[in-house]
């Protein structure tokens, strides 16, 4: 994988929000694959089986919420970059303490998604350069 060939997992329990986010992510020329997960458990299963460059995840989800999921993902041997997506500001500090690259507010704007993808690409390139 390269920074111009990103694979992303989008996670949200609200199907309409997830479809909108996935559509915006797929519209980026540097994103080659976008998979979707409908809850934290589904995301954890997918992230355990596939190395994603980034995971765009909702904060508030039933059972395993975005912050809990992020804590587990940070322990992976090669953790993905994290971008939180939420209608609420309340988890922003916690998200950045978990080394999130960005925090997008719902409804997400195309410009903000593009900025977040750019941050992911930069972080992936830096990681690859240090390997």
Short mmCIF file of C-alpha atoms in Angstrom, two decimals:
data_model
loop_
_atom_site.label_atom_id
_atom_site.label_comp_id
_atom_site.label_asym_id
_atom_site.label_seq_id
_atom_site.Cartn_x
_atom_site.Cartn_y
_atom_site.Cartn_z
CA UNK A 1 0.00 0.00 0.00
CA UNK A 2 1.07 3.55 -0.60
CA UNK A 3 -0.26 6.89 0.50
CA UNK A 4 -1.90 7.16 -2.94
CA UNK A 5 -3.61 3.78 -2.56
CA UNK A 6 -5.55 3.98 0.71
CA UNK A 7 -7.83 1.34 2.15
CA UNK A 8 -10.40 2.60 4.61
CA UNK A 9 -12.99 1.10 6.92
CA UNK A 10 -16.01 3.30 7.64
CA UNK A 11 -17.97 2.49 10.81
CA UNK A 12 -21.38 3.84 11.81
CA UNK A 13 -24.52 2.24 13.19
CA UNK A 14 -26.71 4.70 11.26
CA UNK A 15 -26.97 3.26 7.75
CA UNK A 16 -27.76 6.55 6.00
CA UNK A 17 -24.79 8.29 7.66
CA UNK A 18 -22.55 5.33 6.78
CA UNK A 19 -23.63 5.35 3.13
CA UNK A 20 -22.99 9.10 2.87
CA UNK A 21 -19.55 8.80 4.46
CA UNK A 22 -18.59 5.82 2.28
CA UNK A 23 -19.68 7.70 -0.86
CA UNK A 24 -17.53 10.71 0.08
CA UNK A 25 -14.54 8.50 0.87
CA UNK A 26 -14.89 6.59 -2.43
CA UNK A 27 -14.92 9.85 -4.38
CA UNK A 28 -11.29 10.52 -3.42
CA UNK A 29 -8.79 9.60 -6.14
CA UNK A 30 -6.31 8.29 -3.55
CA UNK A 31 -8.80 5.93 -1.88
CA UNK A 32 -8.89 2.57 -3.60
CA UNK A 33 -11.04 0.58 -1.19
CA UNK A 34 -13.77 1.48 1.31
CA UNK A 35 -15.40 -1.21 3.40
CA UNK A 36 -18.25 -0.59 5.81
CA UNK A 37 -19.07 -1.90 9.27
CA UNK A 38 -22.37 -1.29 11.02
CA UNK A 39 -21.14 -1.49 14.60
CA UNK A 40 -18.00 -1.71 16.71
CA UNK A 41 -17.94 -5.50 16.86
CA UNK A 42 -18.24 -5.83 13.07
CA UNK A 43 -15.45 -3.27 12.70
CA UNK A 44 -13.20 -5.14 15.12
CA UNK A 45 -13.69 -8.40 13.20
CA UNK A 46 -12.91 -6.69 9.89
CA UNK A 47 -9.90 -4.79 11.29
CA UNK A 48 -8.50 -8.03 12.73
CA UNK A 49 -8.66 -9.68 9.31
CA UNK A 50 -7.49 -6.77 7.13
CA UNK A 51 -4.86 -4.04 7.52
CA UNK A 52 -6.67 -0.77 6.86
CA UNK A 53 -4.75 2.45 6.45
CA UNK A 54 -7.49 4.29 8.32
CA UNK A 55 -10.74 3.76 10.12
CA UNK A 56 -13.37 6.49 10.09
CA UNK A 57 -15.53 5.69 13.10
CA UNK A 58 -18.61 7.00 14.77
CA UNK A 59 -18.25 7.80 18.46
CA UNK A 60 -21.69 6.77 19.70
CA UNK A 61 -22.63 3.22 18.83
CA UNK A 62 -24.38 0.54 20.88
CA UNK A 63 -22.31 -2.03 22.77
CA UNK A 64 -18.75 -1.28 21.57
CA UNK A 65 -18.62 2.48 20.98
CA UNK A 66 -16.04 4.31 18.89
CA UNK A 67 -13.78 5.26 21.79
CA UNK A 68 -13.70 1.70 23.15
CA UNK A 69 -13.03 0.37 19.66
CA UNK A 70 -10.20 2.89 19.22
CA UNK A 71 -8.57 1.75 22.47
CA UNK A 72 -8.51 -1.83 21.14
CA UNK A 73 -7.26 -0.75 17.70
CA UNK A 74 -4.36 1.23 19.24
CA UNK A 75 -3.00 -2.07 20.60
CA UNK A 76 -2.71 -3.64 17.13
CA UNK A 77 0.85 -4.33 15.95
CA UNK A 78 0.22 -1.89 13.08
CA UNK A 79 -2.69 0.28 14.20
CA UNK A 80 -4.71 2.08 11.55
CA UNK A 81 -4.99 5.85 11.50
CA UNK A 82 -8.16 6.97 13.28
CA UNK A 83 -10.63 9.61 12.20
CA UNK A 84 -13.67 10.07 14.41
CA UNK A 85 -17.03 11.10 12.99
CA UNK A 86 -19.70 12.36 15.37
CA UNK A 87 -22.64 14.69 15.75
CA UNK A 88 -21.25 15.65 19.16
CA UNK A 89 -18.14 17.50 20.35
CA UNK A 90 -18.12 15.76 23.73
CA UNK A 91 -15.66 13.02 22.77
CA UNK A 92 -13.15 15.18 20.90
CA UNK A 93 -10.60 15.39 23.73
CA UNK A 94 -10.78 11.62 24.31
CA UNK A 95 -10.40 11.03 20.57
CA UNK A 96 -7.22 13.09 20.34
CA UNK A 97 -5.83 11.41 23.46
CA UNK A 98 -6.17 8.20 21.41
CA UNK A 99 -4.04 9.87 18.68
CA UNK A 100 -6.89 10.55 16.27
CA UNK A 101 -5.82 12.33 13.10
CA UNK A 102 -9.09 14.22 12.84
CA UNK A 103 -12.57 14.64 14.28
CA UNK A 104 -15.36 15.28 11.80
CA UNK A 105 -18.76 16.68 12.74
CA UNK A 106 -21.92 15.19 11.24
CA UNK A 107 -23.25 15.88 8.78
CA UNK A 108 -19.81 15.59 7.22
CA UNK A 109 -18.78 18.05 4.54
CA UNK A 110 -16.88 16.90 1.46
CA UNK A 111 -14.11 19.44 2.17
CA UNK A 112 -13.57 18.07 5.70
CA UNK A 113 -13.51 14.48 4.46
CA UNK A 114 -10.91 15.45 1.84
CA UNK A 115 -8.81 17.16 4.54
CA UNK A 116 -9.00 14.06 6.71
CA UNK A 117 -7.99 11.82 3.81
CA UNK A 118 -5.03 14.13 3.19
CA UNK A 119 -3.96 13.76 6.82
CA UNK A 120 -4.26 9.99 6.53
CA UNK A 121 -2.14 9.97 3.37
CA UNK A 122 0.54 12.09 5.07
CA UNK A 123 0.59 9.85 8.14
CA UNK A 124 0.77 6.69 6.03
CA UNK A 125 3.65 8.14 3.98
CA UNK A 126 5.53 9.08 7.15
CA UNK A 127 5.01 5.60 8.62
CA UNK A 128 6.24 3.97 5.41
CA UNK A 129 9.28 6.24 5.31
CA UNK A 130 10.24 5.25 8.85
CA UNK A 131 9.90 1.50 8.18
#
